[in-house]
Every structure is written in structure tokens, then in C-alpha cells.
Coordinates of C-alpha atoms in Angstrom, one line a residue:
Chain A
M1 CA 125.2 76.6 137.1
T2 CA 127.6 74.8 139.4
Y3 CA 126.8 71.2 140.4
L4 CA 128.9 71.3 143.6
K5 CA 125.8 70.9 145.7
Q6 CA 123.6 69.1 143.2
D7 CA 123.0 65.5 142.3
L8 CA 121.1 63.9 139.4
T9 CA 117.9 63.8 141.6
S10 CA 118.0 67.5 142.5
V11 CA 118.8 68.5 138.9
H12 CA 116.0 66.2 137.6
E13 CA 113.5 67.8 140.1
A14 CA 114.4 71.3 138.9
L15 CA 113.7 70.2 135.3
V16 CA 110.5 68.4 136.1
N17 CA 109.0 71.2 138.2
G18 CA 110.0 73.7 135.6
S19 CA 112.4 75.9 137.6
Q20 CA 114.9 75.0 134.8
T21 CA 114.5 74.0 131.2
A22 CA 117.1 71.8 129.5
S23 CA 118.1 74.8 127.5
S24 CA 118.5 77.2 130.4
L25 CA 120.4 74.5 132.4
L26 CA 122.8 73.8 129.5
K27 CA 123.5 77.5 129.0
A28 CA 124.2 78.0 132.7
T29 CA 126.4 74.8 132.6
Y30 CA 128.5 76.2 129.8
A31 CA 128.8 79.6 131.6
N32 CA 130.1 77.8 134.7
I33 CA 132.5 75.6 132.6
E34 CA 133.9 78.7 130.9
Q35 CA 134.8 80.2 134.3
V36 CA 135.9 77.1 136.3
D37 CA 137.6 75.2 133.5
A38 CA 140.0 78.1 132.8
D39 CA 141.8 76.9 135.9
V40 CA 140.9 73.2 136.1
Q41 CA 141.4 72.4 132.3
A42 CA 139.3 69.2 132.3
F43 CA 137.6 69.6 129.0
L44 CA 139.4 69.1 125.7
T45 CA 136.4 69.8 123.4
L46 CA 133.1 71.4 124.1
N47 CA 129.9 70.3 122.2
Q48 CA 128.1 73.6 122.5
E49 CA 126.3 73.8 119.1
A50 CA 125.0 70.2 118.9
A51 CA 124.2 70.2 122.6
T52 CA 122.1 73.3 122.4
K53 CA 120.0 71.8 119.6
Q54 CA 119.6 68.6 121.6
A55 CA 118.5 70.6 124.7
A56 CA 115.9 72.5 122.6
A57 CA 114.5 69.2 121.3
I58 CA 114.2 67.8 124.8
D59 CA 112.4 70.9 126.0
E60 CA 110.1 70.5 123.0
A61 CA 109.3 66.9 123.9
G62 CA 109.0 67.5 127.6
I63 CA 111.0 66.0 130.5
P64 CA 109.7 62.5 131.4
A65 CA 109.4 62.2 135.2
D66 CA 110.9 58.6 135.1
Q67 CA 114.1 59.6 133.2
P68 CA 116.6 61.0 135.6
F69 CA 119.1 61.9 132.8
A70 CA 116.6 63.7 130.6
G71 CA 118.0 67.1 129.8
V72 CA 121.1 66.6 132.0
P73 CA 124.5 67.7 130.6
V74 CA 127.2 65.1 131.1
G75 CA 130.9 64.8 130.3
I76 CA 132.5 61.9 128.2
K77 CA 136.1 60.8 128.5
D78 CA 137.9 61.5 125.2
N79 CA 138.7 57.8 124.5
I80 CA 135.0 57.1 124.0
V81 CA 134.0 57.9 120.5
T82 CA 131.3 60.5 119.8
K83 CA 129.8 60.9 116.3
D84 CA 130.8 64.2 114.7
L85 CA 132.6 65.3 117.9
K86 CA 136.4 65.2 117.9
T87 CA 137.8 62.3 119.8
T88 CA 141.5 62.2 120.5
A89 CA 142.3 59.8 123.3
A90 CA 144.5 62.8 124.3
S91 CA 147.0 61.7 121.6
K92 CA 148.6 63.6 118.8
I93 CA 148.0 60.6 116.6
L94 CA 144.3 61.2 116.8
G95 CA 144.5 65.0 117.1
N96 CA 142.0 65.5 114.3
F97 CA 140.0 62.3 114.5
M98 CA 136.2 62.8 113.9
P99 CA 134.3 59.6 114.7
I100 CA 131.6 58.5 112.3
Y101 CA 129.5 56.7 115.0
N102 CA 128.8 56.8 118.7
A103 CA 130.0 54.4 121.3
T104 CA 127.2 52.2 122.6
V105 CA 127.4 53.9 126.1
V106 CA 127.0 57.3 124.4
D107 CA 124.0 56.1 122.4
K108 CA 122.5 54.7 125.6
L109 CA 123.0 58.0 127.5
H110 CA 121.5 60.0 124.7
A111 CA 118.5 57.7 124.5
A112 CA 118.0 58.4 128.2
G113 CA 118.0 62.1 127.4
A114 CA 121.5 63.0 128.6
I115 CA 123.3 65.8 126.7
T116 CA 127.0 65.5 125.9
A117 CA 128.5 68.8 127.1
G118 CA 132.0 67.9 126.0
K119 CA 135.0 65.6 125.9
L120 CA 137.3 65.2 128.9
N121 CA 141.1 65.0 129.2
L122 CA 143.0 61.8 130.1
D123 CA 146.4 60.3 130.0
E124 CA 147.2 59.5 126.3
F125 CA 145.3 56.3 125.4
A126 CA 144.4 56.0 129.1
M127 CA 148.0 55.1 130.0
G128 CA 148.9 56.8 133.2
S129 CA 147.8 57.7 136.7
S130 CA 148.0 61.5 136.7
T131 CA 146.6 62.8 133.3
E132 CA 150.1 64.4 132.9
N133 CA 150.5 62.1 129.8
S134 CA 147.9 64.0 127.8
A135 CA 149.4 65.4 124.6
F136 CA 147.3 68.6 125.0
Q137 CA 147.0 70.0 128.6
T138 CA 147.5 69.4 132.3
T139 CA 144.3 69.0 134.3
K140 CA 144.4 70.1 137.9
N141 CA 143.0 68.5 141.0
A142 CA 139.8 70.2 142.1
W143 CA 141.0 70.5 145.7
D144 CA 144.5 71.9 144.9
Y145 CA 145.5 73.2 141.5
T146 CA 149.2 72.3 142.2
R147 CA 148.3 68.6 142.5
V148 CA 147.4 66.0 139.8
P149 CA 143.7 64.9 139.4
G150 CA 144.9 61.3 139.1
G151 CA 144.4 59.3 136.0
S152 CA 143.7 58.2 133.5
S153 CA 140.2 59.6 133.9
G154 CA 141.6 62.8 135.5
G155 CA 139.5 65.1 133.3
S156 CA 136.3 63.3 134.2
A157 CA 137.0 63.3 137.9
A158 CA 138.1 67.0 138.0
A159 CA 135.1 68.1 136.0
V160 CA 132.6 66.4 138.4
A161 CA 134.5 67.3 141.5
S162 CA 134.7 71.0 140.5
G163 CA 131.0 71.1 139.8
Q164 CA 131.1 71.4 136.0
V165 CA 128.9 68.4 135.3
P166 CA 127.0 66.1 137.6
M167 CA 128.3 62.9 135.9
A168 CA 131.1 62.0 133.6
L169 CA 132.0 58.7 132.0
G170 CA 135.4 57.2 132.5
T171 CA 137.3 54.0 131.7
D172 CA 139.1 51.8 134.1
T173 CA 141.9 49.4 133.0
G174 CA 144.0 49.4 136.2
G175 CA 142.3 51.9 138.4
S176 CA 141.6 54.8 136.0
I177 CA 138.2 55.6 137.4
R178 CA 138.7 54.8 141.1
Q179 CA 142.0 56.5 141.6
P180 CA 141.0 59.9 140.2
A181 CA 137.7 59.6 142.0
A182 CA 139.6 59.1 145.3
F183 CA 142.1 61.9 144.5
N184 CA 139.1 64.3 143.9
G185 CA 136.8 63.3 146.7
I186 CA 134.0 61.8 144.5
V187 CA 132.5 58.4 143.7
G188 CA 134.1 56.3 141.0
L189 CA 132.4 53.1 139.9
K190 CA 134.2 50.4 137.9
P191 CA 131.6 47.8 136.9
T192 CA 132.4 44.1 136.4
Y193 CA 134.3 43.3 133.2
G194 CA 131.7 42.7 130.5
R195 CA 128.8 44.5 132.3
V196 CA 129.1 47.6 130.1
S197 CA 129.7 47.6 126.3
R198 CA 133.2 48.6 125.1
W199 CA 131.9 49.2 121.5
G200 CA 133.4 52.6 120.5
V201 CA 135.9 52.7 123.4
I202 CA 139.4 53.2 122.0
A203 CA 141.0 50.0 123.1
F204 CA 144.0 50.0 125.5
A205 CA 143.9 46.5 127.1
S206 CA 140.9 44.6 125.9
S207 CA 140.7 42.0 128.7
L208 CA 140.8 44.7 131.3
D209 CA 139.1 47.8 129.9
V210 CA 135.7 48.7 131.5
V211 CA 133.5 51.8 131.1
G212 CA 132.1 53.3 134.3
S213 CA 131.1 56.6 136.0
L214 CA 132.4 59.5 138.1
T215 CA 129.7 61.1 140.2
R216 CA 129.2 63.0 143.4
T217 CA 127.0 60.4 145.1
V218 CA 126.6 56.6 145.1
K219 CA 123.0 56.9 144.1
D220 CA 124.1 58.8 140.9
A221 CA 126.5 55.9 140.2
A222 CA 123.6 53.5 140.4
L223 CA 121.4 55.6 138.2
T224 CA 124.2 55.8 135.6
L225 CA 124.8 52.0 135.7
N226 CA 121.1 51.5 135.1
V227 CA 121.5 53.3 131.8
I228 CA 124.8 52.0 130.5
A229 CA 124.8 48.4 131.6
G230 CA 123.8 45.4 129.5
H231 CA 124.6 43.1 126.7
D232 CA 125.6 44.5 123.3
D233 CA 125.6 42.6 120.1
K234 CA 128.5 44.8 119.0
D235 CA 130.7 43.7 121.9
A236 CA 131.0 39.9 122.2
T237 CA 132.7 40.2 125.6
T238 CA 129.6 41.7 127.2
A239 CA 127.7 39.3 129.5
D240 CA 124.2 38.3 128.5
I241 CA 122.7 38.4 131.9
P242 CA 119.8 40.6 133.2
V243 CA 120.4 44.2 134.4
P244 CA 118.8 44.7 137.8
D245 CA 117.6 48.1 139.1
Y246 CA 120.9 49.2 140.8
A247 CA 119.1 51.8 142.8
A248 CA 116.6 49.3 144.3
K249 CA 118.7 48.3 147.3
L250 CA 119.8 51.8 148.2
G251 CA 118.8 52.8 151.7
Q252 CA 118.4 49.2 152.9
S253 CA 120.2 48.1 156.0
I254 CA 123.6 46.4 155.6
K255 CA 123.2 44.7 159.0
G256 CA 124.6 41.2 159.0
M257 CA 126.8 41.7 156.0
K258 CA 130.3 40.2 156.2
I259 CA 133.2 42.4 155.1
G260 CA 136.8 41.4 154.5
L261 CA 139.7 43.8 155.1
P262 CA 142.8 42.5 153.4
S263 CA 146.0 42.9 155.4
E264 CA 148.1 43.3 152.2
Y265 CA 146.2 46.5 151.4
L266 CA 147.2 48.2 154.6
G267 CA 150.9 47.3 154.7
E268 CA 154.1 48.6 153.3
G269 CA 153.9 51.6 151.0
V270 CA 150.4 52.7 152.3
D271 CA 150.4 56.1 154.0
P272 CA 149.5 55.3 157.7
A273 CA 147.2 58.3 157.7
V274 CA 145.3 56.7 154.7
A275 CA 145.2 53.3 156.5
A276 CA 143.8 55.1 159.6
Q277 CA 140.9 56.4 157.5
V278 CA 140.2 52.9 156.3
Q279 CA 140.2 51.5 159.9
K280 CA 137.8 54.3 160.8
A281 CA 135.6 53.3 157.9
A282 CA 135.7 49.7 159.1
D283 CA 134.5 50.9 162.5
Q284 CA 131.6 52.8 160.9
F285 CA 130.6 49.6 159.0
R286 CA 130.6 47.7 162.3
A287 CA 128.4 50.5 163.8
L288 CA 126.0 49.9 160.8
G289 CA 125.7 46.3 161.9
A290 CA 128.2 44.6 159.5
T291 CA 131.1 42.5 160.6
V292 CA 134.6 43.4 159.4
E293 CA 137.4 40.8 159.7
T294 CA 141.0 40.8 158.4
V295 CA 141.5 38.5 155.4
S296 CA 144.4 37.7 153.2
L297 CA 145.0 38.1 149.4
P298 CA 148.5 36.7 149.4
H299 CA 149.3 37.3 145.7
T300 CA 148.6 41.0 145.8
K301 CA 152.3 42.0 145.7
Y302 CA 152.6 40.4 142.2
A303 CA 149.7 42.2 140.7
V304 CA 151.6 45.3 139.4
A305 CA 154.2 43.1 137.6
A306 CA 151.5 40.9 136.1
Y307 CA 149.4 43.8 135.1
Y308 CA 152.2 45.8 133.3
I309 CA 153.0 42.7 131.2
I310 CA 149.4 41.8 130.3
A311 CA 148.1 45.4 129.8
S312 CA 151.2 46.4 127.8
S313 CA 151.1 43.3 125.6
E314 CA 147.4 43.9 124.8
A315 CA 148.2 47.6 124.1
S316 CA 151.0 46.8 121.8
S317 CA 148.6 44.7 119.8
N318 CA 145.7 47.1 119.9
L319 CA 147.8 50.1 118.9
Q320 CA 149.2 48.4 115.8
R321 CA 146.1 49.9 114.0
F322 CA 147.6 53.4 114.2
D323 CA 149.7 53.3 111.1
G324 CA 149.0 56.7 109.4
I325 CA 147.0 55.1 106.6
R326 CA 143.3 55.2 107.1
Y327 CA 142.9 57.8 109.8
G328 CA 144.8 59.8 112.3
F329 CA 148.2 61.6 112.1
R330 CA 150.4 60.9 109.0
A331 CA 154.0 62.1 109.0
E332 CA 155.0 64.3 106.2
D333 CA 157.9 64.0 103.7
V334 CA 158.0 60.2 103.9
K335 CA 160.0 58.1 101.5
N336 CA 158.0 54.9 101.4
L337 CA 155.3 52.9 103.1
E338 CA 157.5 51.6 105.9
D339 CA 158.5 55.2 106.5
V340 CA 154.8 56.2 106.8
Y341 CA 154.3 53.6 109.6
V342 CA 157.4 54.3 111.5
R343 CA 157.5 58.1 111.3
S344 CA 153.7 58.5 111.9
R345 CA 153.9 56.3 115.0
S346 CA 157.1 57.7 116.3
E347 CA 155.9 61.3 115.9
G348 CA 152.3 60.6 116.9
F349 CA 152.7 58.6 120.1
G350 CA 153.9 60.2 123.4
P351 CA 156.7 58.7 125.5
E352 CA 154.6 56.6 127.9
V353 CA 152.6 55.0 125.1
K354 CA 155.8 54.1 123.4
R355 CA 157.2 52.7 126.6
R356 CA 154.2 50.4 126.9
I357 CA 154.2 49.4 123.3
M358 CA 157.9 48.5 123.7
L359 CA 157.3 46.5 126.9
G360 CA 154.3 44.7 125.3
T361 CA 156.1 43.9 122.1
F362 CA 159.1 42.6 124.1
S363 CA 156.8 40.4 126.3
L364 CA 155.2 38.8 123.3
S365 CA 158.3 38.4 121.2
A366 CA 159.8 35.1 120.3
G367 CA 161.8 33.6 123.1
F368 CA 160.3 35.8 125.8
Y369 CA 156.6 34.9 125.6
D370 CA 156.6 32.0 128.1
A371 CA 158.8 33.8 130.6
Y372 CA 156.7 37.0 130.5
F373 CA 153.2 37.0 129.0
K374 CA 152.4 33.4 129.9
K375 CA 153.8 33.7 133.4
A376 CA 151.9 36.9 134.0
A377 CA 148.6 35.3 132.7
Q378 CA 149.2 32.4 135.2
V379 CA 149.8 34.8 138.1
R380 CA 146.6 36.5 137.1
T381 CA 144.7 33.2 137.7
L382 CA 146.3 33.0 141.2
I383 CA 145.2 36.6 142.0
S384 CA 141.6 35.7 140.9
R385 CA 141.6 32.6 143.1
D386 CA 142.6 34.7 146.1
F387 CA 139.5 36.8 145.7
D388 CA 137.3 33.7 145.1
Q389 CA 138.5 32.3 148.4
V390 CA 137.6 35.4 150.3
F391 CA 134.2 35.8 148.5
A392 CA 133.3 32.3 149.7
D393 CA 132.9 33.7 153.2
Y394 CA 132.5 37.5 152.7
D395 CA 130.0 39.7 150.9
F396 CA 132.6 42.3 149.8
I397 CA 136.0 43.7 150.6
I398 CA 137.1 47.1 151.8
A399 CA 140.5 48.7 151.2
P400 CA 142.1 52.0 150.5
T401 CA 141.7 53.1 146.8
T402 CA 145.2 54.6 146.7
P403 CA 148.3 54.4 148.9
T404 CA 148.5 58.2 149.3
P405 CA 146.4 61.3 148.5
A406 CA 147.0 63.2 145.3
F407 CA 150.6 64.0 144.6
K408 CA 152.1 67.2 143.1
I409 CA 152.1 67.9 139.4
G410 CA 155.6 66.9 138.1
E411 CA 156.5 64.9 141.2
K412 CA 156.4 61.4 139.6
V413 CA 156.0 61.8 135.9
T414 CA 159.8 61.4 135.2
D415 CA 159.9 58.1 137.1
P416 CA 157.6 55.5 135.4
L417 CA 158.1 52.7 137.9
T418 CA 157.1 54.9 140.9
M419 CA 154.1 56.0 139.0
Y420 CA 153.2 52.3 138.2
M421 CA 153.4 51.4 141.9
N422 CA 150.8 54.0 142.7
D423 CA 148.2 51.6 141.1
I424 CA 149.0 48.6 143.4
L425 CA 145.6 48.7 145.2
T426 CA 143.4 49.1 142.2
I427 CA 145.1 46.7 139.6
P428 CA 144.1 43.3 141.2
V429 CA 140.4 44.1 140.7
N430 CA 140.9 44.5 136.9
L431 CA 143.0 41.4 136.7
A432 CA 140.1 39.5 138.3
G433 CA 137.3 41.3 136.4
L434 CA 135.6 42.4 139.6
P435 CA 133.4 45.4 140.3
A436 CA 134.6 48.1 142.7
V437 CA 133.6 51.5 143.8
S438 CA 135.7 54.2 145.4
V439 CA 133.7 56.4 147.8
P440 CA 135.0 59.5 149.8
A441 CA 136.4 58.4 153.2
G442 CA 137.7 61.7 154.7
F443 CA 140.8 63.7 154.3
V444 CA 144.5 63.6 155.0
D445 CA 146.3 66.9 155.1
G446 CA 143.3 68.6 153.5
M447 CA 143.3 66.2 150.5
P448 CA 140.5 63.6 149.9
V449 CA 141.0 59.9 150.5
G450 CA 139.0 57.1 148.9
L451 CA 137.6 53.9 150.3
Q452 CA 137.4 51.1 147.8
L453 CA 134.6 48.5 148.0
I454 CA 135.4 45.4 146.0
G455 CA 132.6 42.9 145.2
K456 CA 131.8 39.6 143.5
Q457 CA 131.4 39.6 139.8
F458 CA 128.1 41.1 138.7
D459 CA 127.2 42.1 142.3
E460 CA 127.4 45.8 141.8
A461 CA 124.0 46.1 143.7
T462 CA 125.6 45.0 147.0
L463 CA 128.5 47.4 146.6
L464 CA 126.2 50.3 145.8
Q465 CA 124.0 49.5 148.8
A466 CA 127.0 49.4 151.1
G467 CA 128.6 52.4 149.6
D468 CA 125.4 54.4 149.9
A469 CA 125.1 53.3 153.6
F470 CA 128.6 54.5 154.2
E471 CA 128.0 57.8 152.4
Q472 CA 124.8 58.5 154.5
A473 CA 126.8 57.8 157.7
N474 CA 129.3 60.6 156.9
D475 CA 129.2 64.2 155.7
Y476 CA 132.1 63.8 153.3
V477 CA 129.8 64.4 150.3
D478 CA 129.0 67.9 151.6
Q479 CA 132.6 69.0 151.6
I480 CA 133.3 71.4 148.7
P481 CA 136.7 71.7 147.0
G482 CA 138.5 75.0 146.5
G483 CA 141.3 74.2 144.1
A484 CA 142.9 77.7 144.3
N485 CA 143.3 77.5 148.1
Chain B
M1 CA 170.1 43.2 131.8
I2 CA 168.4 44.0 128.5
S3 CA 170.9 45.3 125.9
K4 CA 170.5 48.3 123.7
E5 CA 170.6 46.1 120.7
S6 CA 167.6 44.0 121.9
V7 CA 165.7 47.2 122.5
A8 CA 166.5 48.4 119.0
H9 CA 165.3 45.0 117.7
V10 CA 162.0 45.4 119.6
A11 CA 161.6 49.0 118.3
G12 CA 161.8 47.5 114.8
L13 CA 159.1 45.0 115.6
A14 CA 156.9 47.8 117.0
K15 CA 157.5 50.1 114.0
L16 CA 159.0 52.8 116.2
A17 CA 162.2 54.8 115.6
F18 CA 164.3 56.3 118.3
T19 CA 167.4 58.5 118.4
D20 CA 170.5 57.1 120.1
D21 CA 169.8 59.0 123.3
E22 CA 166.1 57.9 123.4
L23 CA 167.2 54.3 122.8
Q24 CA 169.6 54.5 125.8
Q25 CA 166.8 56.0 127.9
Y26 CA 164.3 53.3 126.9
T27 CA 166.9 50.6 127.5
N28 CA 167.4 51.9 131.1
Q29 CA 163.7 52.2 131.8
L30 CA 162.8 48.9 130.3
D31 CA 165.6 47.3 132.3
E32 CA 164.2 48.8 135.5
I33 CA 160.7 47.6 134.7
L34 CA 161.9 44.1 133.7
N35 CA 163.8 43.9 137.1
M36 CA 160.5 44.7 138.9
V37 CA 158.7 42.1 136.7
A38 CA 161.4 39.4 137.5
Q39 CA 159.7 38.8 140.9
L40 CA 157.1 36.8 139.0
E41 CA 159.8 34.1 138.6
T42 CA 159.5 33.4 142.3
V43 CA 155.8 32.4 142.0
D44 CA 155.1 28.7 141.7
T45 CA 152.7 28.4 138.7
T46 CA 153.1 24.7 138.1
D47 CA 149.8 23.4 136.5
V48 CA 148.2 26.8 136.9
P49 CA 146.1 27.7 133.8
V50 CA 146.4 31.1 132.1
T51 CA 143.6 33.7 132.5
T52 CA 143.0 35.8 129.4
Q53 CA 139.3 36.4 129.9
S54 CA 138.1 37.1 133.5
I55 CA 134.4 36.3 133.3
H56 CA 134.8 32.9 131.6
L57 CA 133.0 33.6 128.4
E58 CA 134.0 31.3 125.5
N59 CA 133.1 30.8 121.9
V60 CA 130.5 33.5 121.7
M61 CA 128.6 32.7 118.5
R62 CA 126.3 34.8 116.3
E63 CA 124.5 34.4 113.0
D64 CA 126.7 35.1 110.0
V65 CA 124.6 37.9 108.5
A66 CA 126.1 40.6 106.3
H67 CA 125.5 44.2 107.3
N68 CA 126.0 47.2 105.1
D69 CA 125.5 49.9 107.7
T70 CA 128.4 52.2 106.9
K71 CA 128.7 54.4 103.8
I72 CA 132.0 54.4 101.9
A73 CA 132.1 58.2 102.1
D74 CA 131.9 58.1 105.9
L75 CA 134.7 55.5 106.1
L76 CA 136.9 57.8 104.0
E77 CA 136.2 60.9 106.1
N78 CA 139.3 60.5 108.3
V79 CA 141.7 59.3 105.5
P80 CA 144.7 61.7 105.3
T81 CA 144.9 61.7 101.5
K82 CA 142.6 60.0 99.0
K83 CA 141.7 59.8 95.3
G84 CA 138.0 59.2 94.7
T85 CA 137.1 56.2 96.9
L86 CA 140.7 55.0 97.2
I87 CA 143.2 55.7 100.1
Q88 CA 146.3 57.3 98.7
V89 CA 149.7 56.2 100.2
P90 CA 153.3 57.0 99.3
S91 CA 155.0 54.6 96.8
I92 CA 156.0 51.3 98.4
I93 CA 159.3 51.2 96.5
D94 CA 161.9 53.4 98.0
K95 CA 162.4 56.6 96.0
E96 CA 166.2 56.2 96.0
D97 CA 165.7 52.7 94.4
D98 CA 163.7 54.1 91.5

């Protein structure tokens, strides 16, 4: 079973009308994964045994007509914990880690009838933009196996884009859902900070991390958010506000909407061919009855610097828990307790994770805190205010998701700073806690390009309505990747 | 320019050990990153408050109720070495100092 020409609705129909059972669908899904993933290498761990039992139980109970996920196999990024299913964050330090509980998002998906097919590759601890920082394997772009799938949710994006699962969960700290979605020609939704529980998500930067989805269509993103959104007593940073039906406004006209197009997102460093696709998209929104006007987000150029200080500082604190004592990798032949900490961490973490721990520890250390962490947190306020000013007059913002299409494997991995700059168009959204969705916006030199729609806090419904209208006005969703070509 | 000695000090704080070559490499890379970050100095942040929480939640309260949801055996499942219900670790005193 390939999902290249399927969405949640078509899969659900097949299950309801009986042309598939959850068990037959799962079996066919694994048969396809075995074939396709030999090349793509998106999955780190498969969940075949437990998933097969779950599918049988769902068939036994029957497929409820009002549950679009019932019996549907999904993928989970491997920094989201799954009970009794190995969860590594693509790090050697968690190479054998077996969670004793499920993340809230996993429990919610299971309660809706979804079946966890397996765990998906990422940059170690979600730190990276190419999935090349995984300690275990190199995932390929679904459109060209010599190119990166993006990151850090590269496994999730490549698995969906190559038709292995119809939906995969990802996490987005600085663009880690939207950038790989753009690189693989699919839809990536990063909800508002606090809209989705982080309970059971292995922490990278706690004030920025958000769980979201990678899907083939905007409607599937809405259906996923319907399941995973909401307040969680186990995550005090979730917002206690009602969850609307995110699919309710799909198909409604966007006539009269006001859209801002920030000049800073089309300037230096952005491939002119990518910018041209965004201008083309702006014209399509005008044709749909919206107005598109140039706006300014003047502090955009400081976002990468502020982000790397803030995210690395939070990471250096969060990753202190990996000490080789209670779980995870412990170095052998150690002399004393200090040696357990230092050797386990030094042998267990990869180079990029160490780089961020070092930058974060430096930024928080005595004598440097005011100049680095505090300054970055103040600039973060200015970046949020830029967005507030635009949203006083506009419904949402459109911009490219990435400056270029997917780059070659090995091209940037040796140059951390160049890799960091690749996130310049996605990072400001995380700093301001806004929702954003990347939708396919055509091709440059045969590789997909993403259009990013950025909205007001907790206004995912408008983004999904507009993203769906754009998707319906194009045939990009019908384009099928051929990675070996 | 950040010095190799400063980077070694930070590594100590972060409980990381590097070879001399690695230390030089991390010094060069951190220096490059800090040069990029230095552009923040040009931003006027006079009287600008810090943002550490983007959706403006503060002081989230809950009832102080004890839960006992997790079994000790489950908590010990991922412990590298244990004795009974205790986590086993190497001696804290350096072996050479015995």
C-alpha cells in the first residue's frame, strides 16, 4: 500500500466501506515500507508486532464512521516517547532507551484509532536542518536520493512524501516541520506554542518546541490538529482555551482577506527562483479575492542570532539530565562519578549537540549572561512586536519557507554557520510563538518549494482555510516524487 | 576572539571532555558563531523587556495532590546497573586516591 495518491479521507473511506480492514491495510503498509524505505531510510524502528495486535483489535471493534484516524497507520518522530517502543532522539546516548509511558500526543492519536507504524529519523535531539546529524542513518529526500530531506523532522517528511504513511508527527523548534515539508513537497503544520502538549517530547528548547504534523494535504493537517490539540494537565505551558473544529472553515472563500508579504523574506540570500514562486502564489491569492500587500518585519535579520543563543541555552540546561546514571548510555571503565558524567556525555552526544551545549553553556555563564542570553531575549521581544504590528492590519503573512530548495547530502554539514542560516525564514515564527504552515508552491529545477503561511496566535483555522484554498487552486499535490530519478 | 582556555572552561561547566584537536575546532567554530551573534549589539534594547514565554502564560497553578502512578520497577527499567531497587554507580572517591 502506497499513500502517494491517498489522503486520510480516502483511506478512511476504504476502511469504512470494507475494501480494506485495518489489518490488511497495515500489512500492505509494511510491505510498502520494506520496499521504499530500503532507499529512503526514514524509519529507525518499526512497531510491527504491537501494531498488528492493535489493528486486529480495531477490526474487532469496527471502524467508526466519524473517526478519520481509526485503523490508519502513522509515523512518529523518534524524539516523541512511545511506551515499550524504543525512542532514541537519533542519539547514541538514548540508543537503547525504552520509554515507560506514551507522550500525550501519542495517547491522543491512539485514542482516535491511529496505529503507530514506527519511529522516524531526525537530527540528533532535533538539532539540525538536514537529518544528517542522526547518529544512525542518512535519510534521503523523496524527490532526489542525493539530496537531504531537510530537518530535523526529515524522517517524518520523507516517509510521508514517499508514500509510506499518510501522516507523521514532527516537532518544530526553529523550522523542523516546515523546512523538511517544503523540501519534500508536502504540508507541514507548526501550531501555536502551547496549542499541543509537549508531555513526553524529549526537550530541546522548551520555550520554542512545538509538536505538529506532516501530511500530503492541508485537510489532513486540520484533521490531525483536531486530534492532538488541547490543554494537558501534564504540560503547564499548554493553553487552556477551546479547540475548534479545524476542518470547519475548509472550502470557504478567502475573499476579502488581507495578506502581508514581508520584503525581508524575499531579499538577500533567497534564491530568486524561489522568490518568483512566492510572487506567483501572491498573484493566485489575489485571484482568489484576497489582497496582498508588502509589509515589513524589520528585526528579521537578527532572528538567527537570537535563536541560536536562546535555543542553545535552553538545550544546554535540558540536556544536563543525560548523565549516564538513571537511563541511557553509560561509558565503561570509568574511575569515579565525575568520570561517568563526562565520559558518558562526551561519548554519547554527537558533534552538533556538543556545539549547542557549548554555545548555550557559554551564553548562560557568569559574565556573559547579560551580553548574550538577556540581549537575545530582548531582541526576541522586538521580533514579536514586528509581527504584532503587521497582524493589527493583516489576517496572515505569506513568505517562502526556505531560501533554496533541498541541498545535496554532505554539502553543508561541515559548515555549521551556513547550515544555521538556512533556517532564517522559519525561526522568527518560533521566537514569537506563532502558528505557520508550509504548503507546496511549485518547483525549482525539479525540486519542491514551500510557501509559508504565518498566522496570529491560536488562529490555525484561518491558515488552514487559506492553505486549503491555495492547494485547491493548484495541482502541486498531484505531483509524485521519484527519488531515484 | 574567544580563547581556547575559555572554551576549555566552558567544556568543564558542561561536563564535556575534548581532545586538543577537538578543542581547537570547537574554539574556531564558536568564535565564528559568536561573531555572527555580535550583530545583536547593534540593536537598541533600552527598556525592552525580555521574552522567555511567547504566549504570556504566568504562574500556572494546580492543586498540590500526590500521585503514585509509576511503579518503581518501571522507573528502574532503563537503569544501566542496579542492585535491587537501588541505582548502582561507580565509587565517588577516585580509585587512585583509595
